Short mmCIF file of C-alpha atoms and ligand atoms in Angstrom, two decimals:
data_model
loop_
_atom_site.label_atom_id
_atom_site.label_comp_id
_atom_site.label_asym_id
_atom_site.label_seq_id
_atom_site.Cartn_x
_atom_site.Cartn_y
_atom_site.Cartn_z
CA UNK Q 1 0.00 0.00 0.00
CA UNK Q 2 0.96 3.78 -0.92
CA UNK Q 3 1.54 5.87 2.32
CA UNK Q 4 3.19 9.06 2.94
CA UNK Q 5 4.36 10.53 6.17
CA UNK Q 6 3.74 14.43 6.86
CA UNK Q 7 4.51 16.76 9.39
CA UNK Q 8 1.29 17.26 11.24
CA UNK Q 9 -0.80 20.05 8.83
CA UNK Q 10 -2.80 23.36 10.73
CA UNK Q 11 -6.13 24.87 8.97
CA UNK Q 12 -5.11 28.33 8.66
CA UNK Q 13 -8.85 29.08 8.06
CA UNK Q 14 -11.82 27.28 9.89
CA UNK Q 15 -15.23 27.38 11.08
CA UNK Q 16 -16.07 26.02 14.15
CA UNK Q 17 -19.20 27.65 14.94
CA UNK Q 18 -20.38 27.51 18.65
CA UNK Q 19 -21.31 24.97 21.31
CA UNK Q 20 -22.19 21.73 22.60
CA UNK Q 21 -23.61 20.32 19.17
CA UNK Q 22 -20.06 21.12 17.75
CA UNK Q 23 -18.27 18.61 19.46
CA UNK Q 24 -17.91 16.41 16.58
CA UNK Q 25 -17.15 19.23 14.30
CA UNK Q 26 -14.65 19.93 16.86
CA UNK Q 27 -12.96 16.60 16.81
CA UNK Q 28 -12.96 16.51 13.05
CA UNK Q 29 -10.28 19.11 13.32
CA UNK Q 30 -8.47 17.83 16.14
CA UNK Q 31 -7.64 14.24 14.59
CA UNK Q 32 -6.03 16.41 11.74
CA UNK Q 33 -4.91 19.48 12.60
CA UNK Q 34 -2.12 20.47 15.09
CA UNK Q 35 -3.64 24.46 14.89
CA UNK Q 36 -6.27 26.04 12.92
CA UNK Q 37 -7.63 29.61 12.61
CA UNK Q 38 -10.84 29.94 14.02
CA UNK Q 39 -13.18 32.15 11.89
CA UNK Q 40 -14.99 34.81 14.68
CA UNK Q 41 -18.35 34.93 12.37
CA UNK Q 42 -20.45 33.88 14.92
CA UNK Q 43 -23.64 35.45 15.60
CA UNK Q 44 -22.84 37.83 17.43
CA UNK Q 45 -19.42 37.95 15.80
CA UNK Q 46 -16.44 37.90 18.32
CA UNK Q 47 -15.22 41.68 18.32
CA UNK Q 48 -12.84 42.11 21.27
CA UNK Q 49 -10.15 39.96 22.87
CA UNK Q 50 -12.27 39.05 25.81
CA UNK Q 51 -15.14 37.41 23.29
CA UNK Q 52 -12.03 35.45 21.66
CA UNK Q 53 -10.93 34.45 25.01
CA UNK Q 54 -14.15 33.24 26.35
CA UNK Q 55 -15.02 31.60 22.80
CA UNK Q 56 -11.20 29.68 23.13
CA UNK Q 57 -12.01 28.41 26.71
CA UNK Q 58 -15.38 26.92 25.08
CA UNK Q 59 -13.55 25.24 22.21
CA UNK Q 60 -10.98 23.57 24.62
CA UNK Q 61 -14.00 22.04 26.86
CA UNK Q 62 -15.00 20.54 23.83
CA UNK Q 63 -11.90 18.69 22.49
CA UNK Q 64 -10.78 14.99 23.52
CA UNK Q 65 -8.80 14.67 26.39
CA UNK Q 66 -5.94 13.11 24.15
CA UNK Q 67 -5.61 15.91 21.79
CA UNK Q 68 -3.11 18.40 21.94
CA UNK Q 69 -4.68 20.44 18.67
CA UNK Q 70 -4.89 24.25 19.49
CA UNK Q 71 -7.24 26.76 18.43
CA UNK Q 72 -5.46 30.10 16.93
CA UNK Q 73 -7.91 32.79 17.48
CA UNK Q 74 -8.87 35.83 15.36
CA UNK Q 75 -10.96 39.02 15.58
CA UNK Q 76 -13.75 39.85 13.15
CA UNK Q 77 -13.31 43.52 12.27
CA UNK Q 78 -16.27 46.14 12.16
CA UNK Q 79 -16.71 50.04 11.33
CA UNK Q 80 -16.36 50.45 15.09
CA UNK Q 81 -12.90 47.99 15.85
CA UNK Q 82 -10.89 50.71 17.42
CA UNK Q 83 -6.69 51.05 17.94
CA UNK Q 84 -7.01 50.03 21.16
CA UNK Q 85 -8.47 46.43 20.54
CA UNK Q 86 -5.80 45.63 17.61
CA UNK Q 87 -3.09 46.61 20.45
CA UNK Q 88 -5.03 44.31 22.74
CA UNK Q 89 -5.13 41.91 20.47
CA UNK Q 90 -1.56 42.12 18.85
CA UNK Q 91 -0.05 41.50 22.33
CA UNK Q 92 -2.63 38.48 23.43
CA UNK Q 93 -1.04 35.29 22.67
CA UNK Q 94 -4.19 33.69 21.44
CA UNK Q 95 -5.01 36.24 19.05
CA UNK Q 96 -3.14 35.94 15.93
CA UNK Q 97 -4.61 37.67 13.28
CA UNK Q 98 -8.25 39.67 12.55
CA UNK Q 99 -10.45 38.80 10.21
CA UNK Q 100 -12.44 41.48 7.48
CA UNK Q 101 -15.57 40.69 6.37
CA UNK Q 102 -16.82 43.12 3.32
CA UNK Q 103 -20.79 43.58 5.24
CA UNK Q 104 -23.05 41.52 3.23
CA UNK Q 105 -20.33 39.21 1.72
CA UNK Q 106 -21.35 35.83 2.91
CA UNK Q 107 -22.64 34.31 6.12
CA UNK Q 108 -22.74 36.45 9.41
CA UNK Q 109 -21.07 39.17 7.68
CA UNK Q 110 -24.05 41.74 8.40
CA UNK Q 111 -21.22 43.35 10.90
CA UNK Q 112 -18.50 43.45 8.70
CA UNK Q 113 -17.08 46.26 7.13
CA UNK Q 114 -19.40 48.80 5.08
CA UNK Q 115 -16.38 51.18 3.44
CA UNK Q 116 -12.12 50.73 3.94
CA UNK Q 117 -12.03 54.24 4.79
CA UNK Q 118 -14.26 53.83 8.43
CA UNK Q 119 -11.52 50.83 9.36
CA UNK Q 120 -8.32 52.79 8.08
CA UNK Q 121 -7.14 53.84 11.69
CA UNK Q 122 -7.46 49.84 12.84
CA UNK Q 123 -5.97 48.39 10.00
CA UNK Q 124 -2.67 51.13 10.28
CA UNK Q 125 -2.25 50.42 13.83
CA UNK Q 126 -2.40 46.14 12.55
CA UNK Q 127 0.50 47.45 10.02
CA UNK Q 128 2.77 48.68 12.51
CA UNK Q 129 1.96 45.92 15.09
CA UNK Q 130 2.44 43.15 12.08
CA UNK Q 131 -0.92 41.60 13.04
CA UNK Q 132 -1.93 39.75 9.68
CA UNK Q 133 -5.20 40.95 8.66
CA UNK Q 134 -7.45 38.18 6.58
CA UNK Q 135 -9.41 38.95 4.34
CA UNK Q 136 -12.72 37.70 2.82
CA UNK Q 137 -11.99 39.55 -1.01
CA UNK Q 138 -15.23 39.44 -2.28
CA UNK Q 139 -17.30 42.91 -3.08
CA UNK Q 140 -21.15 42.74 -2.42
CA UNK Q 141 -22.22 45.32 -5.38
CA UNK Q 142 -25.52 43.50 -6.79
CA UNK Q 143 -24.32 44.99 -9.77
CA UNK Q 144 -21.09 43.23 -9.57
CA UNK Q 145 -21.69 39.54 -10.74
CA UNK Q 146 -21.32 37.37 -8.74
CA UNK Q 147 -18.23 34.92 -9.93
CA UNK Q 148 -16.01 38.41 -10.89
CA UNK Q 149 -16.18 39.79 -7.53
CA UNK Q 150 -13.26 38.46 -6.19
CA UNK Q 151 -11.11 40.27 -8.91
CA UNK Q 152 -13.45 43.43 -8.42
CA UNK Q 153 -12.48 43.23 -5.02
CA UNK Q 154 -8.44 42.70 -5.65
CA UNK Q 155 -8.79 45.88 -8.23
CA UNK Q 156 -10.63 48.28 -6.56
CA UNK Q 157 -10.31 47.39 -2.18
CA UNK Q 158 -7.08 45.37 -1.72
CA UNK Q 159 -4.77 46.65 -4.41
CA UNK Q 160 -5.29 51.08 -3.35
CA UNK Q 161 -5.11 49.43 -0.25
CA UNK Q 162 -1.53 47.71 -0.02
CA UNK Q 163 -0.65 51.18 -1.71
CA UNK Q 164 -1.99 53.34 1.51
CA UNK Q 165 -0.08 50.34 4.10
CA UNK Q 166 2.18 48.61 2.12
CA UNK Q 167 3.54 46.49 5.32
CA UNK Q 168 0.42 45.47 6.17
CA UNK Q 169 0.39 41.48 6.53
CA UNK Q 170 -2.37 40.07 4.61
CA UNK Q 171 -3.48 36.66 3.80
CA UNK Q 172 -5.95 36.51 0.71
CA UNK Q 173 -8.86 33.84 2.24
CA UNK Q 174 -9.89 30.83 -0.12
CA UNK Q 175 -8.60 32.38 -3.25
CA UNK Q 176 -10.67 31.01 -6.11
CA UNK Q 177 -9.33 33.42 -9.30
CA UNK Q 178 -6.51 33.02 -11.31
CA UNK Q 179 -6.45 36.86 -11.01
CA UNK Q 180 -5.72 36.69 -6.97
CA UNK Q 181 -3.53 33.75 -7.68
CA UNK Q 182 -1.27 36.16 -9.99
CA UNK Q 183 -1.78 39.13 -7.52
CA UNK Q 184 -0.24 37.23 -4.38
CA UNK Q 185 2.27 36.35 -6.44
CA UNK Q 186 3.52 39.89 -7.62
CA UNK Q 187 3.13 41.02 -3.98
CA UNK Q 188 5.45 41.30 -1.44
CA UNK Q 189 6.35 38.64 1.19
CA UNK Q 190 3.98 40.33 3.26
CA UNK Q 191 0.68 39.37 0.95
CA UNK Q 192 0.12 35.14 1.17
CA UNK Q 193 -2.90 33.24 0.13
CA UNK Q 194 -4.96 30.33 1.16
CA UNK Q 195 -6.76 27.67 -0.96
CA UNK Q 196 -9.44 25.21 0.30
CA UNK Q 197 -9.60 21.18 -0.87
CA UNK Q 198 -12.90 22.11 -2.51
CA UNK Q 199 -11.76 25.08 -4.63
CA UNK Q 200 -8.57 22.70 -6.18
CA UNK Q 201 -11.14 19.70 -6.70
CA UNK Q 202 -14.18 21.58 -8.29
CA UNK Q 203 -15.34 23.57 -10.71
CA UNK Q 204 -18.61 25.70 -11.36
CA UNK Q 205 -20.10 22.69 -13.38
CA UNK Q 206 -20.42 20.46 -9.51
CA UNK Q 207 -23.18 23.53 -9.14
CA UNK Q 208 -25.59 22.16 -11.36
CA UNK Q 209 -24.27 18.85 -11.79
CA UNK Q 210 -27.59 16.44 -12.42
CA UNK Q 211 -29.81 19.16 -10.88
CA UNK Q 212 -29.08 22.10 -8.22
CA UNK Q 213 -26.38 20.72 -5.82
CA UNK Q 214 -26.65 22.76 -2.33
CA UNK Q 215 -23.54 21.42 -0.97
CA UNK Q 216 -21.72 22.19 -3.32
CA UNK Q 217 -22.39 26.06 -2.93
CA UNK Q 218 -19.98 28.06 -1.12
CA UNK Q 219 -18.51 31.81 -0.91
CA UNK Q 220 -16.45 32.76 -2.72
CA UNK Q 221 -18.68 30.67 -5.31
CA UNK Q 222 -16.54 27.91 -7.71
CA UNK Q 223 -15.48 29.37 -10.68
CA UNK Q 224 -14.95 27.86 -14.32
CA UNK Q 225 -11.72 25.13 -15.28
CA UNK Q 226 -9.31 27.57 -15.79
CA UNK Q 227 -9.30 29.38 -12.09
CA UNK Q 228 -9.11 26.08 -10.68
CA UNK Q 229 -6.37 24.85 -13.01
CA UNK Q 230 -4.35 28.41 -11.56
CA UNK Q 231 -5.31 27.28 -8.11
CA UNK Q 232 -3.78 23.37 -8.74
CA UNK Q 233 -0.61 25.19 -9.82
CA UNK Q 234 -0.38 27.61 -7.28
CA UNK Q 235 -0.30 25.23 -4.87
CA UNK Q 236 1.84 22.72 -6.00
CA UNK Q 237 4.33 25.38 -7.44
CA UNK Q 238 6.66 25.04 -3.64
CA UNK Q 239 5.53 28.90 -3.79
CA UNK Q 240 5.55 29.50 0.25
CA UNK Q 241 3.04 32.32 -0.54
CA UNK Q 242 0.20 29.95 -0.93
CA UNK Q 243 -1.06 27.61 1.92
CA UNK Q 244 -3.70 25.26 3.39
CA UNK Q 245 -6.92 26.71 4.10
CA UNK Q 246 -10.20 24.38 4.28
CA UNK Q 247 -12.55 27.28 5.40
CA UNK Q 248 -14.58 23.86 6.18
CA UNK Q 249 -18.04 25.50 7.07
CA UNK Q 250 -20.53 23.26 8.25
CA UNK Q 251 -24.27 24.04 8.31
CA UNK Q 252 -27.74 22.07 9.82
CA UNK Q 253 -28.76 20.26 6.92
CA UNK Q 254 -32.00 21.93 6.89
CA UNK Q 255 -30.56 24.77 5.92
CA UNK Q 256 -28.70 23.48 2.88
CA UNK Q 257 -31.22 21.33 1.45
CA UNK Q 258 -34.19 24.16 1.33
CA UNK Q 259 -35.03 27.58 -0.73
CA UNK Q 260 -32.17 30.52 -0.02
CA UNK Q 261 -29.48 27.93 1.35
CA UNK Q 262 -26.73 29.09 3.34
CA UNK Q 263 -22.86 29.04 1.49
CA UNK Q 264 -20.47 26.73 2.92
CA UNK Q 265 -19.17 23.02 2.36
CA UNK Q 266 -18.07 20.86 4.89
CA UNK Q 267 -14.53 19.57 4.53
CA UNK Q 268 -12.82 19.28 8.07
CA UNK Q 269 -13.87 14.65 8.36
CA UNK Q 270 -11.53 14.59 5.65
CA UNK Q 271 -9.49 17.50 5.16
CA UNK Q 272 -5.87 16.49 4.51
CA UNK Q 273 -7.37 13.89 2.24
CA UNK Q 274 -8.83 15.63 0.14
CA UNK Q 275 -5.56 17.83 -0.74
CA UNK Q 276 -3.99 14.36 -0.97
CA UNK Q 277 -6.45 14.36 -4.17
CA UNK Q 278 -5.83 17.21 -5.33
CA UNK Q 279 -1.85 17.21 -5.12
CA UNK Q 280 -2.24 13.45 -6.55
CA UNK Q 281 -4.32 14.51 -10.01
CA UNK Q 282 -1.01 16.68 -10.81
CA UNK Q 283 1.23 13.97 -9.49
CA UNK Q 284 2.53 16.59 -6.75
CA UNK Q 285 2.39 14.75 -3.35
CA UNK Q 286 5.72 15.35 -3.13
CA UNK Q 287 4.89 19.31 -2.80
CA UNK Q 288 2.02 18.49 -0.15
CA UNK Q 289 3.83 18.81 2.87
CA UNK Q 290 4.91 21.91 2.75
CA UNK Q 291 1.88 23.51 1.44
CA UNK Q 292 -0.05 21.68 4.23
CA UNK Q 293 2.62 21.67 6.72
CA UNK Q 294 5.26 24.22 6.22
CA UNK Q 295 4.26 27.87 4.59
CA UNK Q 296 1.34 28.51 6.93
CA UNK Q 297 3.83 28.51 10.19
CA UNK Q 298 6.01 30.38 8.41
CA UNK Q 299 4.06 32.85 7.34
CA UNK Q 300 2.56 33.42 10.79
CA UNK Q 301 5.64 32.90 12.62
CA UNK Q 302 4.89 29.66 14.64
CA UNK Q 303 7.30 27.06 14.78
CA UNK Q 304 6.63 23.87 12.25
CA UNK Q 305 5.16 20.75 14.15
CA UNK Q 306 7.32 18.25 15.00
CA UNK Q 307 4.28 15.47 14.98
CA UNK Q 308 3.88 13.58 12.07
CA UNK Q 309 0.51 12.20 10.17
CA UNK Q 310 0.58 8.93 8.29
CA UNK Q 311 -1.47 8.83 5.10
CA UNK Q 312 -2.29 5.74 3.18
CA UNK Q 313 -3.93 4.84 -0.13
CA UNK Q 314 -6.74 3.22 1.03
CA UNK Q 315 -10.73 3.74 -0.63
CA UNK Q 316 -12.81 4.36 2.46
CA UNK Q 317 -16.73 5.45 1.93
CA UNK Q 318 -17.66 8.79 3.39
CA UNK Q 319 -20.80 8.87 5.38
CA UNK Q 320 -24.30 10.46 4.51
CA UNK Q 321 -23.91 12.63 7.60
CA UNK Q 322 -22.64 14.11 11.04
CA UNK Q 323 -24.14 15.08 13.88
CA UNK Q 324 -24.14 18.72 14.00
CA UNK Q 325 -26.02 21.55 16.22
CA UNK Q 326 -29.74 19.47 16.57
CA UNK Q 327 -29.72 18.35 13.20
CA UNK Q 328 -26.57 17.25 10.91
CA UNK Q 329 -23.91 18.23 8.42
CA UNK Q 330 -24.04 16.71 5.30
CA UNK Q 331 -20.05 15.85 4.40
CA UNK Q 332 -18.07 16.87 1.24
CA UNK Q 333 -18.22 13.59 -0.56
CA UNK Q 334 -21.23 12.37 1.42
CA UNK Q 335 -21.91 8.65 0.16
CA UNK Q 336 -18.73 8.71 -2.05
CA UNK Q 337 -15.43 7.10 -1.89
CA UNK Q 338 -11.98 9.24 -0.82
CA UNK Q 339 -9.07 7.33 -1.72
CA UNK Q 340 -6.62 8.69 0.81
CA UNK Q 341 -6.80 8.04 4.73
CA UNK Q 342 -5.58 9.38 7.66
CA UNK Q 343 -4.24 6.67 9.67
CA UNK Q 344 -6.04 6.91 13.11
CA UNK Q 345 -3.38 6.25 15.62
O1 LIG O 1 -19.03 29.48 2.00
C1 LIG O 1 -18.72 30.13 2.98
N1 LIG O 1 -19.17 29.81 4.22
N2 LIG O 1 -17.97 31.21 2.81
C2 LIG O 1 -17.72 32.05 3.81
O2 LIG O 1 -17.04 33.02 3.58
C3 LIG O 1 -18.31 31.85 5.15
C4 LIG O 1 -18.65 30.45 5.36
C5 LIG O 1 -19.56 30.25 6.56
O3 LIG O 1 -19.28 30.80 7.63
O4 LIG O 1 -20.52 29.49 6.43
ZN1 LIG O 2 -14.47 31.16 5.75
#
């Protein structure tokens, strides 16, 4: 049998949600992940460094006692985040970066940010304290459509942007262009990117594949071949400015499967896997590792993990659902094979 031996991976961008009924969400990670970035777009949306604190104490209750995965913890930035809180927050060593949410871009983002110009004062003081700041680069104009609004974004928010704070540390969330693809790359070592397992496996077409497929719709929404062909490369280039993100974001099933679905798909049962397919289509495992493993630490200055995950190539079928909140998550994959496995320990 094929196996491969990796250091330990971190998600440097995950939803968790909140509570009890996420304890198998929760563990998901944990059998995976050494770290991951926990996404603050709960509702309410975790503003200050107390709310992070509080929401880190509930996501340690929740893990198995044999686990030594920790949660990296982020702000969500509003209109009203003020220089104080991004000091706070720079010198907390649980906080590691803050998170922008254009208002209106995807789920909970109703308190994200309505114009640059009201956060400008936050995100200088986040330049001179080097506290990344990650972004969701998507703009909400109706009259925008929706699959170009991630370069709309790049050209008209990010780009004047970098100009104003050219220091600032940024990590471009779950890229999905071949247009941020090329901007990361002819930015500075201070601009990175991530990319999700479901962005380097699909295109648009798994939309509408044999009738409207709700779990297959996430923000920013899959584009067409060619951005995902850009993606592939991107990530198994050994370019350190591009590195695991699953932005795994699970939802009740009920609302998926019913008129005005929420975005998100559900990756974190089978995360490293699935980049094990995706590095494996371009015969690239050999790149995996530090993609999964390597760039992310690096870019946030953490030290690489020393643990090691064992991977074999082994079919295994991928269940029809999770528990989740009162209901369940319906899987990436659900009632499909995977052909890579994590070897449980
Ligand atoms: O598809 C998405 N789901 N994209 C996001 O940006 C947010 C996420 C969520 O929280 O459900
Ligand atoms: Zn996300």
């Amino acid at each position: 049998m094929q196996k491969i031996i990796l250091a330990q991976p971190d998600d440097w961008h995950l939803h968790l949600r909140d509570g009890i009924g996420t304890r198998t969400i929760v563990e998901h990670t944990a059998a995976q992940f050494k770290r991951a970035i926990i996404m603050p777009n709960l509702a309410p949306p975790v503003t200050t460094v107390e709310q992070a604190e509080a929401y880190r104490s509930r996501i340690l209750d929740l893990l198995p006692a044999d686990t030594s995965f920790e949660p990296l913890m982020t702000l969500y930035l509003t209109d009203k985040t003020t220089e104080e809180e991004v000091y706070k927050a720079a010198e907390s060593k649980n906080i590691h970066a803050i998170k922008m949410y254009p208002a209106g871009a995807t789920t909970n983002s109703d308190f994200g940010i309505t114009d640059i110009n009201n956060v400008i004062n936050a995100l200088t003081a986040m330049e001179k304290m080097e506290l990344p700041l990650l972004i969701h680069g998507e703009v909400t104009d109706a009259n925008v459509d929706v699959f170009d609004r991630e370069a709309v974004f790049i050209d008209t928010v990010l780009a004047p942007l970098l100009d104003k704070l050219p220091s600032l540390r940024v990590v471009l969330e779950h890229i999905t262009t071949k247009h941020g693809i090329d901007f990361v790359k002819q930015s500075g070592k201070n601009v990175a990117g991530t990319l999700t397992a479901h962005h380097l496996l699909l295109n648009r077409n798994a939309i509408f594949q044999g009738g409207i497929q709700p779990h297959h719709y996430c923000l920013p929404i899959l584009k067409r071949e060619t951005h995902r062909q850009a993606l592939l490369d991107a990530a198994t280039s050994g370019d350190s400015s591009f590195f695991l993100g699953t932005d795994s974001a699970p939802h009740e099933i009920g609302k998926k499967e019913t008129a005005c679905g929420c975005a998100g798909i559900y990756t974190a049962h089978a995360a490293i896997e699935l980049y094990a397919e995706a590095f494996e289509s371009v015969n690239a495992l050999d790149k995996l590792e530090a993609f999964a493993s390597h760039y992310g630490p690096d870019f946030y200055r953490l030290p690489r993990n020393e643990t090691k995950i064992v991977l074999e190539k082994t079919e295994w079928l991928v269940p029809p659902a999770y528990p989740f909140q009162t209901e369940s998550v319906v899987p990436f994959r659900a009632n499909e094979l995977i052909s890579w496995k994590l070897r449980s320990e």
